[in-house]
Every structure is written in structure tokens, then in C-alpha cells.
Tab-separated table of C-alpha atoms and ligand atoms in Angstrom:
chain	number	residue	atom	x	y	z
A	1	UNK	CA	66.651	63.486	175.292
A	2	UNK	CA	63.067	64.989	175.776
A	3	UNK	CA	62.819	68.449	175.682
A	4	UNK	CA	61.597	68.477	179.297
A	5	UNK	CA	64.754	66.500	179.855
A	6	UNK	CA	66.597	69.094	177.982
A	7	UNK	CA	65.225	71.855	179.577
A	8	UNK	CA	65.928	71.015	183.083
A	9	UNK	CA	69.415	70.153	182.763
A	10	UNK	CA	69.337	73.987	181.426
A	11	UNK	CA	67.887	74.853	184.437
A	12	UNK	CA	69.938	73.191	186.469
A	13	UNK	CA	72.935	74.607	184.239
A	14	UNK	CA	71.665	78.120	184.738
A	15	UNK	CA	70.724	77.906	189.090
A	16	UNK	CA	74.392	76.829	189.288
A	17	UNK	CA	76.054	79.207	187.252
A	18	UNK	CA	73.709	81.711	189.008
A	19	UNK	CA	74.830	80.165	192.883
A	20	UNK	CA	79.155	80.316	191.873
A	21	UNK	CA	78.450	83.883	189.929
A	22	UNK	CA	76.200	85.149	192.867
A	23	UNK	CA	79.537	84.939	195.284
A	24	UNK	CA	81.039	87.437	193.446
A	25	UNK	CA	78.779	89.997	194.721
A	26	UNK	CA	80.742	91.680	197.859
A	27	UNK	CA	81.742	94.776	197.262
A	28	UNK	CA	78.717	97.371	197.766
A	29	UNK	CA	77.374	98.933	194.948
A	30	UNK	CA	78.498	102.879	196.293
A	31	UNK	CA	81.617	101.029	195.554
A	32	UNK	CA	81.370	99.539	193.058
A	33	UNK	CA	79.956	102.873	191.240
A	34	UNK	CA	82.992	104.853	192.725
A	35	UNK	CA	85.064	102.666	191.008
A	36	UNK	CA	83.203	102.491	187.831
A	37	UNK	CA	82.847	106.422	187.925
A	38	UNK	CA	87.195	106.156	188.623
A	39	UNK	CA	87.600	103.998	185.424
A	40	UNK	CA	85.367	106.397	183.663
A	41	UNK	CA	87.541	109.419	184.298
A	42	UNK	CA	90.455	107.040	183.262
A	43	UNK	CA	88.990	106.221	179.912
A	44	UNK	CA	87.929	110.208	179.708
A	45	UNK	CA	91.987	110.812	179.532
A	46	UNK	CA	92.044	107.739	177.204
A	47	UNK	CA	89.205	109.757	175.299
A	48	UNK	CA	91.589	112.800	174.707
A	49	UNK	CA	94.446	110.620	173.862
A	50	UNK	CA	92.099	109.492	170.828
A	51	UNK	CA	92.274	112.530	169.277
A	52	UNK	CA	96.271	112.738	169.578
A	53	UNK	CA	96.038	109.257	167.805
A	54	UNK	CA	96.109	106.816	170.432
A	55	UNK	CA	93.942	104.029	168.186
A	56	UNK	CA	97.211	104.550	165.866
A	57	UNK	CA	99.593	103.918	168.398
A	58	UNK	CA	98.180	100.580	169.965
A	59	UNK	CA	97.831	99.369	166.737
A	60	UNK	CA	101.836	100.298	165.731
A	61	UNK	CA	103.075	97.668	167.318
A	62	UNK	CA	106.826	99.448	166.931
A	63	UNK	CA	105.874	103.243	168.093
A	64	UNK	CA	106.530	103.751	171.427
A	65	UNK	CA	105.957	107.316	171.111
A	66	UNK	CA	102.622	107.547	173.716
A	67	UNK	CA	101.084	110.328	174.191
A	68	UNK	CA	102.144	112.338	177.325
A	69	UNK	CA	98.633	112.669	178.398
A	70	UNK	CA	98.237	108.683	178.378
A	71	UNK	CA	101.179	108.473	180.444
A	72	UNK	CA	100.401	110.643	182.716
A	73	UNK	CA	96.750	109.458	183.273
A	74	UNK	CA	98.485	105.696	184.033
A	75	UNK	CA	100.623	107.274	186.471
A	76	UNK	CA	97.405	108.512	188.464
A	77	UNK	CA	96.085	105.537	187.950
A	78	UNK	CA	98.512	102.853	189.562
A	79	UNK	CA	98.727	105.395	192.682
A	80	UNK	CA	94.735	104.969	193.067
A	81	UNK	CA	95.109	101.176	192.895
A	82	UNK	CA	97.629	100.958	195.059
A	83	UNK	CA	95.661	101.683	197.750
A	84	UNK	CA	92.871	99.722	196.904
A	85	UNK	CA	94.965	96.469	196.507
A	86	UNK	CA	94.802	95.724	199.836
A	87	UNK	CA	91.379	95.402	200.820
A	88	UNK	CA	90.117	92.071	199.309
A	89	UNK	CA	87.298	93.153	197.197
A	90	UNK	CA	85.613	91.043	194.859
A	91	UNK	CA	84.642	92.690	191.509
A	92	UNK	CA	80.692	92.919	190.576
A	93	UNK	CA	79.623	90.078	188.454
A	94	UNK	CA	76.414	89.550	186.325
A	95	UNK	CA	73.723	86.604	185.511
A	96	UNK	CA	75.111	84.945	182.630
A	97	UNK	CA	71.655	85.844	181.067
A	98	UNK	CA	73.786	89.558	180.623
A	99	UNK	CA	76.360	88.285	178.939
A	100	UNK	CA	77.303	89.840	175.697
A	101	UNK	CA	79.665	88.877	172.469
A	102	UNK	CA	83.348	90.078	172.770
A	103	UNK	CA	85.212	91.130	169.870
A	104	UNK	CA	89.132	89.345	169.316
A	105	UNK	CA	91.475	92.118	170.129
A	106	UNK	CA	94.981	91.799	170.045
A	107	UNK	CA	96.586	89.279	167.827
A	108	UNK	CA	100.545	89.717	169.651
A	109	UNK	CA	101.778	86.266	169.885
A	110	UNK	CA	98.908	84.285	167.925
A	111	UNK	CA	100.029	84.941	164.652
A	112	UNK	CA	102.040	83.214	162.179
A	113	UNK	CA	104.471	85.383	159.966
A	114	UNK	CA	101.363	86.271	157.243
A	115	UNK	CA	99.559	87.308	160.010
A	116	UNK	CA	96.664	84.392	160.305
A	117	UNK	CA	96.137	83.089	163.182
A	118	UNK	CA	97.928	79.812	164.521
A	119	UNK	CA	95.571	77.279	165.410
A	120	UNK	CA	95.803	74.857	168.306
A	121	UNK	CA	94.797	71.163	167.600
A	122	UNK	CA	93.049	69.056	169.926
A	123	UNK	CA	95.510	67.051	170.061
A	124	UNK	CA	98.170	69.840	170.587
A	125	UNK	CA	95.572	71.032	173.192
A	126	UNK	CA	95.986	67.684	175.157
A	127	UNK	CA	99.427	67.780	175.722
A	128	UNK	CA	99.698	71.385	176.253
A	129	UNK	CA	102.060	72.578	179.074
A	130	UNK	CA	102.893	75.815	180.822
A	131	UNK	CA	106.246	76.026	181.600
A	132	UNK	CA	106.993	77.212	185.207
A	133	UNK	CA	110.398	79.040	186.166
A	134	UNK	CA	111.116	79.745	190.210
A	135	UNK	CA	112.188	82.919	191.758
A	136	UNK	CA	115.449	81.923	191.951
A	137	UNK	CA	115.402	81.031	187.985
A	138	UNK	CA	115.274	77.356	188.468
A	139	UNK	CA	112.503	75.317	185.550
A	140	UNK	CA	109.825	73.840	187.573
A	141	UNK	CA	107.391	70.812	186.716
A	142	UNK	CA	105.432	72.194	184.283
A	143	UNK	CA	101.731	72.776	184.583
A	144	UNK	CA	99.535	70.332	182.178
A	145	UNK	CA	96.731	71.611	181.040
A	146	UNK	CA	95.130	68.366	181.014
A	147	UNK	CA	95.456	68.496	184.509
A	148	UNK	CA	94.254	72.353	184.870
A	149	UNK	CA	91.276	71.169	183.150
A	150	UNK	CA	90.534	68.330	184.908
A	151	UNK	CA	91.890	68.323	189.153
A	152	UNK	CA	90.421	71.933	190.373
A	153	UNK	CA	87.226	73.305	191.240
A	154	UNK	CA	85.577	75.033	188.055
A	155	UNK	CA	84.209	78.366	188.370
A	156	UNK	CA	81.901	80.199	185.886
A	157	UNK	CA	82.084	83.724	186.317
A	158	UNK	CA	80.700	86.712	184.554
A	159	UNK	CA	81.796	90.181	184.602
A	160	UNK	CA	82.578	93.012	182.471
A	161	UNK	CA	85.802	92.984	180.397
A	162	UNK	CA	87.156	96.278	179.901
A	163	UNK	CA	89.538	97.471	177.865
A	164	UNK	CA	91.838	100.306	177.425
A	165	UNK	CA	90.343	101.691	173.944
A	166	UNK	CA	87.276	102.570	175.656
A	167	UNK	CA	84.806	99.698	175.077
A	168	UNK	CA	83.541	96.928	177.561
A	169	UNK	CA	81.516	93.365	177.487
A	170	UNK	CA	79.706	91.326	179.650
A	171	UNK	CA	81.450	87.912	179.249
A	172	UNK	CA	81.555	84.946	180.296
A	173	UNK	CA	84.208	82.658	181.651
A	174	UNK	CA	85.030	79.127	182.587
A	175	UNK	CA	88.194	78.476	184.146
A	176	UNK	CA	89.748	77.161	187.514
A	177	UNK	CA	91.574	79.719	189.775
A	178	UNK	CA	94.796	80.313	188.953
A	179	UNK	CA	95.928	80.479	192.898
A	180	UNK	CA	94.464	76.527	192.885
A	181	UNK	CA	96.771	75.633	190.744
A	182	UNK	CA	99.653	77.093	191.658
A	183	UNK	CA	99.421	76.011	195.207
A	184	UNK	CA	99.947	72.484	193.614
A	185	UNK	CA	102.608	73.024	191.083
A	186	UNK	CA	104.443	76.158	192.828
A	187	UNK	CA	103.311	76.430	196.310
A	188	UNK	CA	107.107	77.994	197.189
A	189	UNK	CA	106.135	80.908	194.909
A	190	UNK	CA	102.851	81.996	195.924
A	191	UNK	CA	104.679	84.526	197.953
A	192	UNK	CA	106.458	85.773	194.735
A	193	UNK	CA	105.659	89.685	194.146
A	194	UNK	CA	105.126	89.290	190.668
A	195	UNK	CA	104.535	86.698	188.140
A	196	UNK	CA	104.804	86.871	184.659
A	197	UNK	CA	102.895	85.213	181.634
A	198	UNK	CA	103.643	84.730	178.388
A	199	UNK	CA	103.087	83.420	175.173
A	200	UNK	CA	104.696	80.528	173.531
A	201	UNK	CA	108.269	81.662	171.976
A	202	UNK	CA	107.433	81.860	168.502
A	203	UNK	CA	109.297	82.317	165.099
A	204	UNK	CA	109.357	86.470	165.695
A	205	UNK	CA	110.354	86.862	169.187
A	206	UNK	CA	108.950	90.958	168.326
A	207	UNK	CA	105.165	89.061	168.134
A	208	UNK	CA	105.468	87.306	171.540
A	209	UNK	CA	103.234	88.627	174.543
A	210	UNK	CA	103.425	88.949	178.000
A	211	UNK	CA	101.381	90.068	181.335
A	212	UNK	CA	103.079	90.768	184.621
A	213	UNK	CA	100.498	90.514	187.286
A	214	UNK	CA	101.733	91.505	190.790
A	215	UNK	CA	100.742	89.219	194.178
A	216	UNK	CA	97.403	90.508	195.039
A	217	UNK	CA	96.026	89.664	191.639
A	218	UNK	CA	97.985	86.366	191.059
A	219	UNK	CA	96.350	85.115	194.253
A	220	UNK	CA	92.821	86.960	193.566
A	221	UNK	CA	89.812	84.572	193.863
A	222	UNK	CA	88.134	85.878	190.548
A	223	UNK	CA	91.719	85.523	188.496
A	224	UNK	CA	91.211	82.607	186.491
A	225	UNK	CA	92.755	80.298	184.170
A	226	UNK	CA	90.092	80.068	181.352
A	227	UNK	CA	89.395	77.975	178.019
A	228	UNK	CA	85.568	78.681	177.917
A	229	UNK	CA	84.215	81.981	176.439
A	230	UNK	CA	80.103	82.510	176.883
A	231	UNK	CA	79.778	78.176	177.452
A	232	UNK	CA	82.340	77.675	174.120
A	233	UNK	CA	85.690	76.450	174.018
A	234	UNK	CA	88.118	79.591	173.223
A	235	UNK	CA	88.326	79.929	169.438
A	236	UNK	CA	92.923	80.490	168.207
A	237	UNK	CA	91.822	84.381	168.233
A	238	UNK	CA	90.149	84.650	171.751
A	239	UNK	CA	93.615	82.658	173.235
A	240	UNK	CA	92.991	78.524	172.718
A	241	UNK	CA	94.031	76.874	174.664
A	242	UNK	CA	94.330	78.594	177.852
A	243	UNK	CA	94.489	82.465	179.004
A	244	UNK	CA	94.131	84.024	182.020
A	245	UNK	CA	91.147	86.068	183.370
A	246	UNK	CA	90.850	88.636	186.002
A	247	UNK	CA	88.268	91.421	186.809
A	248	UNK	CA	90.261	94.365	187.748
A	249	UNK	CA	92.469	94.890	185.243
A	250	UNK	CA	92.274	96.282	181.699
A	251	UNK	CA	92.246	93.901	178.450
A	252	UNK	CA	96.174	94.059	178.506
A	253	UNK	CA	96.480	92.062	181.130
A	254	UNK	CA	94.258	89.438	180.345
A	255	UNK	CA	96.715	87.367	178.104
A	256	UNK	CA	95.470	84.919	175.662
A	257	UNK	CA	97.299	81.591	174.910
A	258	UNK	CA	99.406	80.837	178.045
A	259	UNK	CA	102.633	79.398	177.484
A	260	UNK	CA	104.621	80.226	180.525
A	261	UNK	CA	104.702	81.623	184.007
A	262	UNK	CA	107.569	82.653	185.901
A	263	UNK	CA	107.962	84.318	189.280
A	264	UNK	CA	110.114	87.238	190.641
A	265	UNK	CA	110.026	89.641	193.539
A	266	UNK	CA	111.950	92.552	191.131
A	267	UNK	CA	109.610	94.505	189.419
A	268	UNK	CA	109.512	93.233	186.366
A	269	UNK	CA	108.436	94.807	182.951
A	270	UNK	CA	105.732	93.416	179.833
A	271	UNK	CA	104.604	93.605	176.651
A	272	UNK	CA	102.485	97.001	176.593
A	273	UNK	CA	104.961	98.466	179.993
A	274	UNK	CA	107.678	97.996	177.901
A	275	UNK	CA	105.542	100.358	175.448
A	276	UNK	CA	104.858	103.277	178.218
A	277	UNK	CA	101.577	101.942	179.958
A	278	UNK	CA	101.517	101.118	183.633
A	279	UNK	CA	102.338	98.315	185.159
A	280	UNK	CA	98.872	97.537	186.752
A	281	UNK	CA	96.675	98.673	184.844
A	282	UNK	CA	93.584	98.288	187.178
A	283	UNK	CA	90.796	100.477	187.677
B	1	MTE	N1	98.311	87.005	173.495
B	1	MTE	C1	97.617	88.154	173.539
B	1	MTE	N2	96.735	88.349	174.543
B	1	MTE	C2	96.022	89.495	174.593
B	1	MTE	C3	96.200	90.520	173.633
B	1	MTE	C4	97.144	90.288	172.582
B	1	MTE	O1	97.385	91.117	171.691
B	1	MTE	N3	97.817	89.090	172.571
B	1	MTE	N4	95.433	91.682	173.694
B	1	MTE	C5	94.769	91.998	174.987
B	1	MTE	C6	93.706	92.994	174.865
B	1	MTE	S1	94.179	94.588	174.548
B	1	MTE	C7	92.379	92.695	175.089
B	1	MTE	S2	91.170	93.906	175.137
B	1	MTE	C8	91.945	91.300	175.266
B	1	MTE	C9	90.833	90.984	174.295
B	1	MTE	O2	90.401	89.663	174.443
B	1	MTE	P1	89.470	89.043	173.321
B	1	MTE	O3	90.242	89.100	172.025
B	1	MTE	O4	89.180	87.656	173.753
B	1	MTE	O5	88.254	89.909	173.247
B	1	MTE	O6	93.014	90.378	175.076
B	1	MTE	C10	94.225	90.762	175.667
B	1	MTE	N5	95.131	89.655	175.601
B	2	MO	MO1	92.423	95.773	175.163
């Protein structure tokens, strides 16, 4: 290829990245500030909890003594979102010319027993499935990947990841809505209050992960099934093959290496609930 060629497939690349990113842009900016200033005063509780050791506790993975303060500032929190739930926003997103590295954080449910991570093969990748279980407990068709990959619309969107230790990026993601794809392989539960992800079982059933995501967010436009990370396929520690993606929620909730998905209209519990955070966990 000539580096004309070369450079106007870039282009190209970059004006439609720039067009699918661009429709991202509804809420207003006051908004979009209020919120940002609302997240701020969430991670200035966070702050505080710092001293009282928070870093200690999320990295003790069998210490569920949080601090009060932590709790406390969740509880505040949820009630915010809430309200805000409702009203159909779209979070800010960013040219992908903003885009920033992201650190891996959070290794539950990637790990082998000596604490390395388990890779995915391409092959393994292929035939990848997420299992699907019904409301009513039944085992669905499972979702292929192969499929995810290849029969929806792909969206590139950037935005800024967030999470709850008190540091952000501006990444990246490739994906296809997760709401696409469900309408095709579980239409019936698209009504379903909550759904919850998880990781592959694993050897220790302590290491597994999970994300409960209630309605609004399963069926968000900007929650996404990804397996790109700033234009590269998602390395084992960023969540091969697939994780899911979605702007309004901390890090927590943005599980990497989807295994399953199963529905329920009972509020259901996760990996870092179970551990005293909120359920949400939006700003
Ligand atoms: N399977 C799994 N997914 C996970 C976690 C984890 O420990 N295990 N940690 C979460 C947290 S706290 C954050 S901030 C993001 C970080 O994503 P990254 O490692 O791609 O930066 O992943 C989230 N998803
Ligand atoms: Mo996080």
C-alpha cells in the first residue's frame, strides 16, 4: 500500500470513528459538569476512606470490613442515581485522538491458582460462548461470540473509564451493544430488572466475578459488549475475549471476560455488593 493509500484509509478510519463517537454527545455540558462535580464529591468520600485504608481493603479480597464512611457515601450515591435513571441520557464521549492508556485492574476471575493470568487462545476465542439462563431459571441458547462479533452493528466509542480508587482514562472501545444482542438471543428477557454477568466457573469458585447491572443500563445504548481496547484486541488482563462496557458506572461494573448472563427481576447481589458497595454504582 502507498502511504497516500495508507493514509486515507486512516482518514477514513478516523471521520468514522469521529461520526458513531460524535452521537454520544446529548447530554449538555451544565450536565454533564453537575454530574462530573457529583462523582467528584463521591470520590472526595472515597478520598477519606484512603486514609482509613480503603486501597487495603479492595485489594483483601477476604475483608469485608469497609469502612463506614464508604458505605455510607454508596448509600447517597444509589439514591442520586436513582433519579437520574430515568431520563435517557447519553454519557459525554471524546475524539479517539483523547484517548489515553488504561492500567489492568482487577485480576478476580482471570487468574489461575499461582496467580498468572489465564490466557484465551484464538482458537478458544472462536468457539467461545456465553451461557444464557431465563428469569424463570431455564438455560437458554447460548450467545456465540463468533456471532457477537460478526451479525451486529459495531460501535466505537470513547469515554472516560472511572473507577472507584480515584483514577480515570480516556479509552477506547469496540464492541456491539449489548441490548442488540440480546434482542436476538433473549428477546423474552429484555424486560428482566436485572441481569447478571459473570465469569467463567473456574477451579476457586472464591476467584470468580460477577456484575449485576439493573434494566436501564442492560438496555443503555452506550453499554457494550467489547473485545477492542484503543483499536487492539483485549489482552487475558484487560478481559479477552469479551467484557462488557458501559459509561455510567464505576470500574466494578465493567466485568472483564464474560462467561455468563442470567436474568432476574429479584434484586440480586455481586461480587464487590456482596463486599458492602452499592449495587449501582453509577455516578
Ligand atoms: N473479571 C474482572 N473484571 C473486572 C475486575 C476484576 O477484578 N475482574 N475489576 C474491575 C475494575 S475495579 C476496574 S477499574 C476495571 C479495570 O479494567 P482494566 O483492567 O481493563 O483497566 O475492570 C473491572 N472488571
Ligand atoms: Mo476499579
Amino acid at each position: 500500500m502507498t502511504g497516500d493509500a495508507r493514509n486515507a484509509e486512516e482518514a477514513e478510519r478516523e471521520r468514522r470513528l469521529r461520526e458513531q463517537t460524535d452521537d454520544g454527545e446529548i447530554i449538555s455540558k451544565e450536565e454533564y459538569t453537575k454530574r462530573s462535580r457529583r462523582a467528584f464529591l463521591s470520590f472526595a468520600g472515597l478520598g477519606v476512606a484512603g486514609y482509613l485504608g480503603f486501597r487495603q481493603v479492595q485489594n483483601m479480597e477476604e475483608d469485608e470490613n469497609i469502612p463506614r464512611i464508604l458505605r455510607a457515601g454508596f448509600d447517597w450515591n444509589e439514591s442520586v442515581w436513582s433519579t437520574l435513571e430515568r431520563d435517557g441520557a447519553r454519557a459525554r464521549t471524546f475524539s479517539v485522538d483523547d484517548r489515553e492508556e488504561i492500567r489492568v485492574n482487577g485480576r478476580h476471575g482471570l487468574e489461575d491458582g499461582d496467580g498468572d493470568f489465564i490466557e484465551v487462545s484464538e482458537s478458544e476465542a472462536e468457539t467461545w460462548e456465553i451461557e444464557v439462563t431465563s428469569r424463570n431459571g431455564s438455560t437458554l441458547d447460548p450467545i456465540p461470540l463468533a456471532a457477537v462479533k460478526s451479525d451486529f452493528e459495531v460501535h466505537d466509542m470513547v469515554w472516560e473509564h472511572k473507577c472507584i480508587e480515584g483514577w480515570s482514562n480516556i479509552v477506547h472501545w469496540t464492541g456491539v451493544r449489548l441490548s442488540d444482542v440480546l434482542e436476538r438471543y433473549a428477546a423474552d428477557e429484555l424486560s428482566a430488572e436485572w441481569s447478571v454477568l459473570r465469569t467463567p466457573p473456574g477451579n476457586d469458585v472464591r476467584r470468580e466475578y460477577s456484575s449485576a447491572i439493573e434494566n436501564y443500563t442492560m438496555r443503555h445504548a452506550q453499554t457494550l459488549l467489547a473485545w477492542e481496547l484503543n483499536g487492539e484486541p483485549l489482552t487475558a488482563g484487560h478481559g479477552s475475549p469479551i467484557r462488557l462496557v458501559t459509561p455510567f458506572k464505576y470500574g466494578i461494573k465493567q466485568i472483564k471476560r464474560v462467561g455468563s448472563i442470567e436474568f432476574t427481576d429479584d434484586r440480586p447481589t455481586d461480587y464487590w455488593t456482596e463486599r458492602g458497595y452499592d449495587l449501582h454504582s453509577s455516578f
